[in-house]
Coordinates of C-alpha atoms in Angstrom, one line a residue:
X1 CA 36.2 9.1 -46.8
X2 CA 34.9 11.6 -49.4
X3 CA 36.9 15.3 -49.1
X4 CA 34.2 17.9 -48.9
X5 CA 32.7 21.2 -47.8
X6 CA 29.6 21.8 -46.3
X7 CA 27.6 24.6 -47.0
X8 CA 27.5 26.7 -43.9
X9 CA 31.5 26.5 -44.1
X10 CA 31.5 27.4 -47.8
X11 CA 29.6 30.3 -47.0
X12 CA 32.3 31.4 -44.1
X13 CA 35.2 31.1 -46.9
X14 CA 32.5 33.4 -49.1
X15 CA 32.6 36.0 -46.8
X16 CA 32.2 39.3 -48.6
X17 CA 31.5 37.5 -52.3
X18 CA 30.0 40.4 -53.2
X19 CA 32.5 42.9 -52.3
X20 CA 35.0 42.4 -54.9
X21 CA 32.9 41.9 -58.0
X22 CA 33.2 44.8 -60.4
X23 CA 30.7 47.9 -60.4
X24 CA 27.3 46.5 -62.0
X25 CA 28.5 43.1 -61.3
X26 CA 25.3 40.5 -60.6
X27 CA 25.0 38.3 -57.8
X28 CA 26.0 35.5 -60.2
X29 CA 29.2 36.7 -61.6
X30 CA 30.1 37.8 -57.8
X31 CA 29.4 34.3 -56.9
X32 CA 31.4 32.6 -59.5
X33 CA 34.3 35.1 -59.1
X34 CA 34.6 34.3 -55.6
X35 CA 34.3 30.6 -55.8
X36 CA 37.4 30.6 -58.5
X37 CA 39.5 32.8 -56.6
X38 CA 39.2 30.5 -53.7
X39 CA 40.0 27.5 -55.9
X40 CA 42.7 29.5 -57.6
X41 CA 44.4 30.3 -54.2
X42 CA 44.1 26.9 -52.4
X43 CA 41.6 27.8 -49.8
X44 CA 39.1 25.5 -51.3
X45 CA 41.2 22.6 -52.6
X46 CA 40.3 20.3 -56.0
X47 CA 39.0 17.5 -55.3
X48 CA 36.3 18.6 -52.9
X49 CA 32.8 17.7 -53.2
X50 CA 30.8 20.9 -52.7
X51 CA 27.4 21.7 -51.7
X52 CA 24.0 21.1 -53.8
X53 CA 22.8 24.3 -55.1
X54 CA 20.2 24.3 -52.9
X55 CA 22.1 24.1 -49.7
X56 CA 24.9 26.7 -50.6
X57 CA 21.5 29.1 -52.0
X58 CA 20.1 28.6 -48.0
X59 CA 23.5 29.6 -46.8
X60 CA 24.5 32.9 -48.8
X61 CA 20.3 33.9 -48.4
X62 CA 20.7 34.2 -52.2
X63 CA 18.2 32.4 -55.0
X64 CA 18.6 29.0 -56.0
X65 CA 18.7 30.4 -59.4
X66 CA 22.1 32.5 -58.6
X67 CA 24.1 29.4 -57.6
X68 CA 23.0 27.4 -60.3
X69 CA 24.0 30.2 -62.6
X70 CA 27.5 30.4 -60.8
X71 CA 27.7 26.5 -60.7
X72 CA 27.2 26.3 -64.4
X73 CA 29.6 28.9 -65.6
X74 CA 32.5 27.3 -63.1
X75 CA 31.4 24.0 -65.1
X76 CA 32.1 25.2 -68.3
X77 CA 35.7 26.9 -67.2
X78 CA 36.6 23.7 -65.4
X79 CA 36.3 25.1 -62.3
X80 CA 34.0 22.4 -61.1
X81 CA 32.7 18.6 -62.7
X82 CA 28.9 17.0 -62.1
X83 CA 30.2 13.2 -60.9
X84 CA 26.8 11.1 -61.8
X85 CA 25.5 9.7 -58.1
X86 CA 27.8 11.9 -56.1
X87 CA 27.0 15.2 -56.7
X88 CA 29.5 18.3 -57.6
X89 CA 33.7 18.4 -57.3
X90 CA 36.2 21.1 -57.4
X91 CA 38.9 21.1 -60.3
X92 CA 41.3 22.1 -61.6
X93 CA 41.1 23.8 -66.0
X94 CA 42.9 22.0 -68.1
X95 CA 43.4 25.9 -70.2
X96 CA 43.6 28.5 -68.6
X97 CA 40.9 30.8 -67.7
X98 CA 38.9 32.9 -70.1
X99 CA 40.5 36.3 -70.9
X100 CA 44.0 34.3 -71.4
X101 CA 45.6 35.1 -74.6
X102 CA 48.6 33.3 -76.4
X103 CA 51.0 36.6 -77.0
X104 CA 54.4 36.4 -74.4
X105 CA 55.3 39.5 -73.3
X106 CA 57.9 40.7 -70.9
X107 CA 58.4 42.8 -67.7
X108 CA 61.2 42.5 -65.6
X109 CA 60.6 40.7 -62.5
X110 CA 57.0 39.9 -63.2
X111 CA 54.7 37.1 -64.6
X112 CA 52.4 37.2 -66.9
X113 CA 48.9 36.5 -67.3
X114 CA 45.6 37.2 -69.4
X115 CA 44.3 40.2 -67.6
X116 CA 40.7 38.7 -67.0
X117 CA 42.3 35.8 -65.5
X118 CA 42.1 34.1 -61.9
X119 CA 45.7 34.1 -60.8
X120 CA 46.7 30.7 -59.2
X121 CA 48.7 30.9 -56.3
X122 CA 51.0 28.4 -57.2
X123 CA 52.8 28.6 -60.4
X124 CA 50.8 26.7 -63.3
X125 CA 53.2 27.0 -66.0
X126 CA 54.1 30.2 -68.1
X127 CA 51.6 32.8 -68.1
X128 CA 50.7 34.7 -71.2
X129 CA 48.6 38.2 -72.5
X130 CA 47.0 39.4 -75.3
X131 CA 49.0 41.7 -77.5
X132 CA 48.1 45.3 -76.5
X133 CA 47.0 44.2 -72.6
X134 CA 48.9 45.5 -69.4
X135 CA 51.2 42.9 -68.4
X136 CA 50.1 41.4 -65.1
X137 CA 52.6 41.6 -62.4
X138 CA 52.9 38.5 -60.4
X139 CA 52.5 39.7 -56.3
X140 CA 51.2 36.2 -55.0
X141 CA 54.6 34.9 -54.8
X142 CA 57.9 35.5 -53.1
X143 CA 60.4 34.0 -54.7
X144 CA 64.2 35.4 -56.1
X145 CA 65.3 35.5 -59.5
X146 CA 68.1 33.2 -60.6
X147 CA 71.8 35.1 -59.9
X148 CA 72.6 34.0 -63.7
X149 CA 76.5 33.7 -63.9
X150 CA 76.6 32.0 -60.4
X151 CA 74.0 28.8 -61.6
X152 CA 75.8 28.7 -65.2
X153 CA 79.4 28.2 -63.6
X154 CA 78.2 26.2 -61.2
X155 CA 76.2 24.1 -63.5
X156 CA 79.5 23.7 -65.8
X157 CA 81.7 22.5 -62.8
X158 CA 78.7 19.8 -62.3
X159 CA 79.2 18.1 -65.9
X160 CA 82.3 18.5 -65.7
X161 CA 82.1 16.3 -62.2
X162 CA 79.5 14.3 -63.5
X163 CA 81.3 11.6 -65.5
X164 CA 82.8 10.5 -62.1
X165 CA 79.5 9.1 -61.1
X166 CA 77.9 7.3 -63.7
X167 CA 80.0 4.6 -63.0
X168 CA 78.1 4.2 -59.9
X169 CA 74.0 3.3 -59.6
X170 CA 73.4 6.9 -59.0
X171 CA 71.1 5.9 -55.7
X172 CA 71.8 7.7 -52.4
X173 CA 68.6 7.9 -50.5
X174 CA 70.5 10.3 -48.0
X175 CA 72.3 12.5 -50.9
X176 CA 75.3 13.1 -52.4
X177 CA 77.9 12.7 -49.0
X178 CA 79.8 15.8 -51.0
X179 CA 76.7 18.0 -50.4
X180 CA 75.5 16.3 -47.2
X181 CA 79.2 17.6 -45.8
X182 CA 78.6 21.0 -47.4
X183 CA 74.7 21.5 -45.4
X184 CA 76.5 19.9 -42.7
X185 CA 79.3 22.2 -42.1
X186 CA 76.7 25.3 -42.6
X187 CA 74.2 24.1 -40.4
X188 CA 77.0 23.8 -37.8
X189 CA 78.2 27.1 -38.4
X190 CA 75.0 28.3 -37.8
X191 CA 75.2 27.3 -34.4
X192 CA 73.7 23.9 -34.9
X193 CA 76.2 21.6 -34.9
X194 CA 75.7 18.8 -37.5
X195 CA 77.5 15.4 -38.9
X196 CA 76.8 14.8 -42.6
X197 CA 74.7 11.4 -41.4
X198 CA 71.9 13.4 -40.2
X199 CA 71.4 15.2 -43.4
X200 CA 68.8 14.2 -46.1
X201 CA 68.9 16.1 -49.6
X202 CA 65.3 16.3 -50.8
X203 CA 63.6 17.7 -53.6
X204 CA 63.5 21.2 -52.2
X205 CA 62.3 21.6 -48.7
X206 CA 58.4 21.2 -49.4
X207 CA 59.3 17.7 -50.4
X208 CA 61.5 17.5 -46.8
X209 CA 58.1 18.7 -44.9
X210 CA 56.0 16.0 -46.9
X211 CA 58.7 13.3 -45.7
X212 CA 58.4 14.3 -42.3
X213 CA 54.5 13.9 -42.1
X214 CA 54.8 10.9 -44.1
X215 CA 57.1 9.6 -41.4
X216 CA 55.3 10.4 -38.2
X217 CA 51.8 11.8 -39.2
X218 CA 49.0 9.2 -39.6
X219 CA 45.2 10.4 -40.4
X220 CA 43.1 12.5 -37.7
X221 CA 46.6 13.2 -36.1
X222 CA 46.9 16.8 -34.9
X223 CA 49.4 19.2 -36.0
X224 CA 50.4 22.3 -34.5
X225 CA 51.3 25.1 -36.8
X226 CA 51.0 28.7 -36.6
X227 CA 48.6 31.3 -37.2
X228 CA 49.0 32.9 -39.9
X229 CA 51.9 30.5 -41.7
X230 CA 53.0 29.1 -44.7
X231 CA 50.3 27.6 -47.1
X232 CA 51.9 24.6 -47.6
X233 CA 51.7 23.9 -44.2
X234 CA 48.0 24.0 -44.0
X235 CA 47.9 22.1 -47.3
X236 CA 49.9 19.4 -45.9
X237 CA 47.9 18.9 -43.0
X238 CA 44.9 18.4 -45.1
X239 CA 46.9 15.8 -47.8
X240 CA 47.5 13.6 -44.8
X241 CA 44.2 13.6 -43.1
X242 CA 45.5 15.5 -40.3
X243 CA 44.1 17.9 -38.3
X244 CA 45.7 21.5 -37.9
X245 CA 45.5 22.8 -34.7
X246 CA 46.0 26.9 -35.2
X247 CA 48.2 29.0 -32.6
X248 CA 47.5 32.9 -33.5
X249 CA 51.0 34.6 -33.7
X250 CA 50.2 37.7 -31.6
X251 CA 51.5 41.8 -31.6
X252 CA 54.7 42.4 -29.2
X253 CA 53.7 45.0 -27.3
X254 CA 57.3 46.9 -26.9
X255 CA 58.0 46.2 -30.9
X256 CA 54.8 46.5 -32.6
X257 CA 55.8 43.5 -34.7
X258 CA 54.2 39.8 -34.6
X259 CA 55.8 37.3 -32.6
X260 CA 55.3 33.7 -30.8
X261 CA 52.7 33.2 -27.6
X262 CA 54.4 30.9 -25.9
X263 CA 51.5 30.0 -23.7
X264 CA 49.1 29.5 -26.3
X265 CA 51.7 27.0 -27.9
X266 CA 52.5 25.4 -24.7
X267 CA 48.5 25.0 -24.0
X268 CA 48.1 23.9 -27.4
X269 CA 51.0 21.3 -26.8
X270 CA 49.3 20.3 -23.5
X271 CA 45.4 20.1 -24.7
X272 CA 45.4 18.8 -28.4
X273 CA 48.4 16.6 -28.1
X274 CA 49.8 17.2 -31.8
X275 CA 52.2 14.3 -32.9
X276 CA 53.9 16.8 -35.2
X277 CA 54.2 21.1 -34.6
X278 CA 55.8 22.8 -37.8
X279 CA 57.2 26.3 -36.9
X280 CA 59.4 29.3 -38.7
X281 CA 61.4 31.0 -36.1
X282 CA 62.9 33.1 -39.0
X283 CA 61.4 35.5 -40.5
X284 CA 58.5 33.5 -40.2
X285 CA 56.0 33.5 -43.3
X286 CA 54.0 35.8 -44.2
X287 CA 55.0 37.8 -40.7
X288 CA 58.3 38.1 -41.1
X289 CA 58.9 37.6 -37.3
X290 CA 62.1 36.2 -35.5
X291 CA 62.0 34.1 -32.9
X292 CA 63.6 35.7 -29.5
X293 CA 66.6 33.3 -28.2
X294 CA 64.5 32.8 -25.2
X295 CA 61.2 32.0 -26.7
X296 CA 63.4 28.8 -29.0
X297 CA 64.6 28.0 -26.0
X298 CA 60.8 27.7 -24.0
X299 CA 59.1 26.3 -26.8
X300 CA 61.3 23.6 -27.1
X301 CA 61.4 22.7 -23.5
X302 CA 57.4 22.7 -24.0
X303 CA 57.7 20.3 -27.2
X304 CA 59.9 17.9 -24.7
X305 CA 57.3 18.3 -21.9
X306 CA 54.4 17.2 -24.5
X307 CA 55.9 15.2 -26.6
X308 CA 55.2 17.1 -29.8
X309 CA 58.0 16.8 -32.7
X310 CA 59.1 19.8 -33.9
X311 CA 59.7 20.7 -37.9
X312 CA 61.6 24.1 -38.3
X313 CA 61.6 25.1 -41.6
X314 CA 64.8 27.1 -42.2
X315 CA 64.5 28.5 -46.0
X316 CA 64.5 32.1 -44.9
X317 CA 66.5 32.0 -42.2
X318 CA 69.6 33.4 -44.0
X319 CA 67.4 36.1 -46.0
X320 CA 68.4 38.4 -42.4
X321 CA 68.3 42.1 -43.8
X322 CA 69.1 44.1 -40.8
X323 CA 70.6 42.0 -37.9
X324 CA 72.1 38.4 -38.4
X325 CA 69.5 36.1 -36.6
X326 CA 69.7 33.8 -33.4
X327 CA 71.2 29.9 -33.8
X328 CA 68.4 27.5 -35.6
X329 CA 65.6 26.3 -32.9
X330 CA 67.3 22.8 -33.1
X331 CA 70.4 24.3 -31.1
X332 CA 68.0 24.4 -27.8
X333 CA 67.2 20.4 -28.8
X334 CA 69.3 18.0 -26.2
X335 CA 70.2 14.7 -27.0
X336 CA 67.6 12.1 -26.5
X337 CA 64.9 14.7 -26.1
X338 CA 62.0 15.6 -28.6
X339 CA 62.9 15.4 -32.2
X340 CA 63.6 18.9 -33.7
X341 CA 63.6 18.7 -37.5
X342 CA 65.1 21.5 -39.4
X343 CA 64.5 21.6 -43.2
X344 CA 65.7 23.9 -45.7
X345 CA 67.3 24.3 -49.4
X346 CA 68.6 27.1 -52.2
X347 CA 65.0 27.6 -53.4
X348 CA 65.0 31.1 -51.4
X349 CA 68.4 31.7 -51.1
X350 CA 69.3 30.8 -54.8
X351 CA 66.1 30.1 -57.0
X352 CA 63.4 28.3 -57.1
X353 CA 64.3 26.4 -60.1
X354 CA 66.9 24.3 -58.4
X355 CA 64.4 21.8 -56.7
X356 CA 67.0 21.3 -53.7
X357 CA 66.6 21.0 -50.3
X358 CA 67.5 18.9 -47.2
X359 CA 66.4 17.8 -44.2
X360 CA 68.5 17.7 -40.8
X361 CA 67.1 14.8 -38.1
X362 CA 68.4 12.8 -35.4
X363 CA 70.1 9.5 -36.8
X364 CA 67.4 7.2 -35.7
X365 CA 64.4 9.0 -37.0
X366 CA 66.8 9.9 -40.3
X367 CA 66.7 6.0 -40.9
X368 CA 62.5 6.1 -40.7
X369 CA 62.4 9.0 -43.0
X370 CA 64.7 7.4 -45.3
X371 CA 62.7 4.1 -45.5
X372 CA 59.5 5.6 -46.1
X373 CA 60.8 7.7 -49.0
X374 CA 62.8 4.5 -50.1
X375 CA 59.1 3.0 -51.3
X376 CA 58.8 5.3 -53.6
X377 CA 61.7 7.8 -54.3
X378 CA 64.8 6.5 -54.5
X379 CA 67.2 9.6 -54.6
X380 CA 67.4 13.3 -55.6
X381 CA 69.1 13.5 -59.1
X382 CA 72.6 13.7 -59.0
X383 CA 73.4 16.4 -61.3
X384 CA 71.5 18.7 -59.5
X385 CA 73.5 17.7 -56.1
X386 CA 76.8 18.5 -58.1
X387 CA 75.0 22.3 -58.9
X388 CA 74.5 22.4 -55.1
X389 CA 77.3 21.6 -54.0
X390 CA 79.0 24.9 -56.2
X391 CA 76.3 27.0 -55.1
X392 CA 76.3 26.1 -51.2
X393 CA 80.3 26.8 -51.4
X394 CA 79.6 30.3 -52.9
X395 CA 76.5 30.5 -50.5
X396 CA 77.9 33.5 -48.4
X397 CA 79.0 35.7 -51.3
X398 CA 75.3 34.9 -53.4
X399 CA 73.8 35.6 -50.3
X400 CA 75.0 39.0 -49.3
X401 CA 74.2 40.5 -53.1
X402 CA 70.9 39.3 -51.9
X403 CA 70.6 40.7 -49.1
X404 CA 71.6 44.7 -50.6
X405 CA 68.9 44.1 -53.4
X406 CA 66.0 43.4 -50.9
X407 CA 67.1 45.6 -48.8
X408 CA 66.4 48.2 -51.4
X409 CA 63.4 46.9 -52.5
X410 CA 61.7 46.4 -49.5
X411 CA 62.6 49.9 -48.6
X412 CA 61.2 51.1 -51.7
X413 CA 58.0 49.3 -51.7
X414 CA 57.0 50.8 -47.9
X415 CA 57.9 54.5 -49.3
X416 CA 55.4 53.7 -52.4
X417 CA 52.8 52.5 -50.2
X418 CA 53.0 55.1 -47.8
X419 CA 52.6 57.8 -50.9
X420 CA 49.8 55.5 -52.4
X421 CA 48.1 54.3 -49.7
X422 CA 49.0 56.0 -46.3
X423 CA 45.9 54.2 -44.4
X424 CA 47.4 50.4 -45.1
X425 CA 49.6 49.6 -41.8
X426 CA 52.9 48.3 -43.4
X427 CA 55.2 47.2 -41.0
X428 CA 59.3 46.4 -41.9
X429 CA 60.5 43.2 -41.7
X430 CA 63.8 42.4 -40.3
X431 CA 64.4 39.8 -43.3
X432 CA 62.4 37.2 -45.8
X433 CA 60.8 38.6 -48.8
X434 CA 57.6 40.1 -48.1
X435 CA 55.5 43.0 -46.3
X436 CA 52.5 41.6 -43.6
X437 CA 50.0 45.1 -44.8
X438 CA 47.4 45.7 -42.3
X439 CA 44.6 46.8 -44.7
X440 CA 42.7 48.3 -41.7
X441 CA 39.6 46.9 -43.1
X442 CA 38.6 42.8 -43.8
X443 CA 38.6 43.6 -48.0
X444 CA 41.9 41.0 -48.7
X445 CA 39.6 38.2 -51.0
X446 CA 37.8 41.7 -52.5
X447 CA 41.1 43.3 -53.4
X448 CA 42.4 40.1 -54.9
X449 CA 39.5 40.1 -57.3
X450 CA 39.8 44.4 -57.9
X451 CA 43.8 44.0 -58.7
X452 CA 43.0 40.8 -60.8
X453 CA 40.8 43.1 -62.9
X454 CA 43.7 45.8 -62.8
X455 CA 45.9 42.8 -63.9
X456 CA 48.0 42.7 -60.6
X457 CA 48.0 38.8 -59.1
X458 CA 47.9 38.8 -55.5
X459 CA 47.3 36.7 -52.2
X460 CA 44.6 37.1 -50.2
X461 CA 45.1 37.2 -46.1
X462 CA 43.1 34.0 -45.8
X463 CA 45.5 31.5 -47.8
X464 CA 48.0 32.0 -44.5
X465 CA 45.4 30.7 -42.3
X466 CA 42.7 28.3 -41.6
X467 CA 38.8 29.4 -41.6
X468 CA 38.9 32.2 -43.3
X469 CA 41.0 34.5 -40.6
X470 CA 43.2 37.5 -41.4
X471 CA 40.7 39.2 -44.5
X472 CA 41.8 42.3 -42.9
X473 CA 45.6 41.9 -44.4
X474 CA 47.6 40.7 -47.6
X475 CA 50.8 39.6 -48.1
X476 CA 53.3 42.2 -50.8
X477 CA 56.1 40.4 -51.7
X478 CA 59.2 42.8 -52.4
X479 CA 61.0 40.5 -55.0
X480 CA 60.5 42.5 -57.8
X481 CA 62.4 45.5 -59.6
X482 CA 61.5 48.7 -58.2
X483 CA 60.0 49.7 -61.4
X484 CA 57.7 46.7 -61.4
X485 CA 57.0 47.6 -57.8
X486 CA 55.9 51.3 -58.6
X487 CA 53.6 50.0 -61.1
X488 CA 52.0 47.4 -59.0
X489 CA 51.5 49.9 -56.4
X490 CA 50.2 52.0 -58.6
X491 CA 47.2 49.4 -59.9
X492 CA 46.6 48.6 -56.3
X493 CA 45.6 52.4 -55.4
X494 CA 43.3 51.7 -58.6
X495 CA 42.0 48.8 -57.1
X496 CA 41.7 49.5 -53.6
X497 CA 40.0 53.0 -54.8
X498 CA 37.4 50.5 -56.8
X499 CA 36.0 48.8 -53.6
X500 CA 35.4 52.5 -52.1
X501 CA 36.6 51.2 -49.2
X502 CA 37.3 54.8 -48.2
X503 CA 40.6 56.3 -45.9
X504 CA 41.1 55.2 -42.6
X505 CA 42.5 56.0 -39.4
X506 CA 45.7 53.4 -40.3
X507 CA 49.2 54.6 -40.9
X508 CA 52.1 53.2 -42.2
X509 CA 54.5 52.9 -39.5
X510 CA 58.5 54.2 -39.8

């Protein structure tokens, strides 16, 4: 079945196209600007057939003339290919976009990218700019920076271990039983209590989710996820043919702060019947919500009632800032009843780099898992287990320096925005990496296109969610130096001034 977009749901994810071109902008350079920041941030995905010119030209109300115009110039940057017979496909440019020069240059905590370009929300190598341009400060991920002397050592202790192993094949479907022990022991620490032969170690935890679906998702299956949530969630979903079945996280009305309707999930469970729900009961992204003890504890009962398995992803759980979190969601999970899944893995809590993660499941399901990665991926490397193993012992320790950094930072970054821009509503998070700003006005896809010009990469509301929801906020990681931060808050006030959007009644709260 051919992957495509229709025109009348094109023109929903072009909402507002013409809100973030520059001043003077046409209708055709607002057009093709949109289109590439929705390829750029995953919204519209490449490989998608999109409409003819003439159908997308009926939707927008705009000329045939414009599209064709915006088609053509998308053509020539890659953005899109003319298949003989089958009409027009979204891609992916082979170079990057124009405006992209070939000069490194360094800020600390940042990437770096021409400042004309689109910025991609996932990494696509290493950015450069132009000798004399702004460096562009990388705000569409949240990710931390390697702790340096803690990855050397523990990389030295790994060769050091590594001759020990070669006499052997090197396969372990399951993982090194060294670092399986390690995740075990943590896990039940945590409150989840854990034997070493229900852990997996996986290619970081992305590649744990895609096992999962693999396993027990099959194509037009439903799956439950949260609303907003993690991109590759919704990606996921539409990699497997499944069908995402959105639960709008909602305001607490005591806290102020996002949190879990529990009878929207339960009716959800009950109505759709999802095979598979994925969930982040810890600082849940882009929210930063936790999960109340007693909400784990209903939403698993209602997962057991329904017969929905559940997949917890678990990579920010330890990123607490203020208060150490409740047990993992797989605590409330009795034997025998519905499968809870909890992933996780050092990409948050160490760096993203280090592509390891794991996967904790009951034994039987474990064994499914492992033969349907068995077709085709035998085992995660081994060196990179022995790394793990030196990092998960120093875990705590890593961790806590962590934890005082963005502490700061995030502190830091609220105070700028409230200076810079008092009528964004920025909530704290308890933990996790990034601010949930309430712009007060639906301008997210607009100011992603004003900072790009401003050279500050960003990303939009919309790539949390499915149809197009939350324009009205963005997601501000807090990663970065505070310097870095300053300047990026900084361009955004440029930016945001740009659209004229204008002060409103928002502030930020304390």
């Amino acid at each position: 079945m051919d992957d495509h977009v229709g025109a009348s749901s094109l023109a929903r994810l072009l909402t507002g196209w013409r809100e973030g071109a520059g001043a003077g902008a046409s209708a055709q350079a607002a057009l093709t600007g949109r289109i590439a920041t929705l390829l750029a941030d995953g919204r519209l995905a490449v490989g998608t057939r999109v409409p003819s010119e003439r159908e997308l030209a009926v939707a927008l109300g705009v000329g045939r003339g414009t599209v064709a115009a915006a088609y053509q110039e998308l053509r020539e940057d890659g953005y899109l290919v003319r298949r003989r017979g089958s009409g027009t496909w979204t891609a992916s440019p082979a170079a990057p976009p124009t405006g992209v020069g070939t000069s490194p240059a360094a800020l600390d905590g940042s990437l770096h990218a021409g400042a004309t370009g689109v910025a991609p929300f996932a990494p696509m190598g290493t950015p450069t700019v132009r000798a004399g341009e702004r460096a562009v400060i990388d705000l569409a991920h949240a990710a931390p920076w390697a702790p340096m002397e803690a990855v050397t050592a523990a990389t030295q202790r790994a060769l050091a271990e590594l001759p020990m192993h070669l006499a052997s094949t090197g396969y372990d479907v399951l993982g090194l039983p060294s670092l399986r022990e390690a995740v075990a022991g943590r896990l039940t620490a945590q409150g989840l209590r854990t034997s070493p032969d229900e852990v997996m170690i996986t290619a970081g935890a992305q590649h744990a989710h895609s096992l999962v679906a693999r396993t027990l998702v099959r194509p037009g299956d439903r799956v439950l996820i949260e609303q907003p949530t993690y991109p590759g969630a919704i990606d996921l979903c539409r990699h497997t043919s499944a069908r995402a079945v959105p639960v709008a996280m909602v305001e607490d009305a005591a806290t102020g702060r996002p949190g879990w309707d529990l009878d929207a999930l339960a009716a959800a469970m009950r109505a759709a019947t999802p095979t598979l729900g994925y969930l982040v009961a810890d600082h849940q992204n882009p929210t930063g919500a936790v999960m109340p003890p007693e909400t784990r504890a209903a939403v698993v009962a209602a997962a057991g009632r329904h017969g929905v398995a559940l997949v917890v992803d678990d990579c920010l759980r330890e990123m607490w800032l203020d208060a150490p979190v409740p047990p993992p969601l797989g605590a409330w999970a009795g034997a025998g009843g519905t499968p809870v899944i909890t992933t996780g893995g050092l990409s948050k809590t160490v760096w993203g780099g280090l592509r390891i993660g794991w996967l904790r499941a009951p034994r039987t399901l474990l064994r499914r898992i492992a033969a349907a990665r068995s077709s085709d991926d035998i085992s995660t490397p081994v060196l990179e287990q022995l790394v793990a193993v030196g990092l998960v012992e120093r875990l705590d320790e890593l961790v806590e320096e962590s934890r005082r950094v963005l502490t700061h930072r995030r502190d830091h970054l609220r105070a700028a925005l409230a200076r810079a821009l008092p009528e964004w509503r920025v909530p704290a998070p308890s933990g996790g990496f990034s601010l949930w700003v309430d712009l007060g006005v639906p301008r997210s896809s607009a100011l992603v296109e004003a900072a790009g010009r401003v050279g500050v990469h960003l990303a939009a509301g919309p790539r949390f969610a499915t149809g197009g929801a939350y324009e009205q906020y963005l997601r501000l990681p807090y990663t970065l130096s505070p310097d870095a931060l300053d300047d990026a808050v900084a361009r955004l006030a440029e930016a945001w001034d740009s659209l004229g959007v204008g002060t409103s009644s928002l502030t930020t709260v304390v």
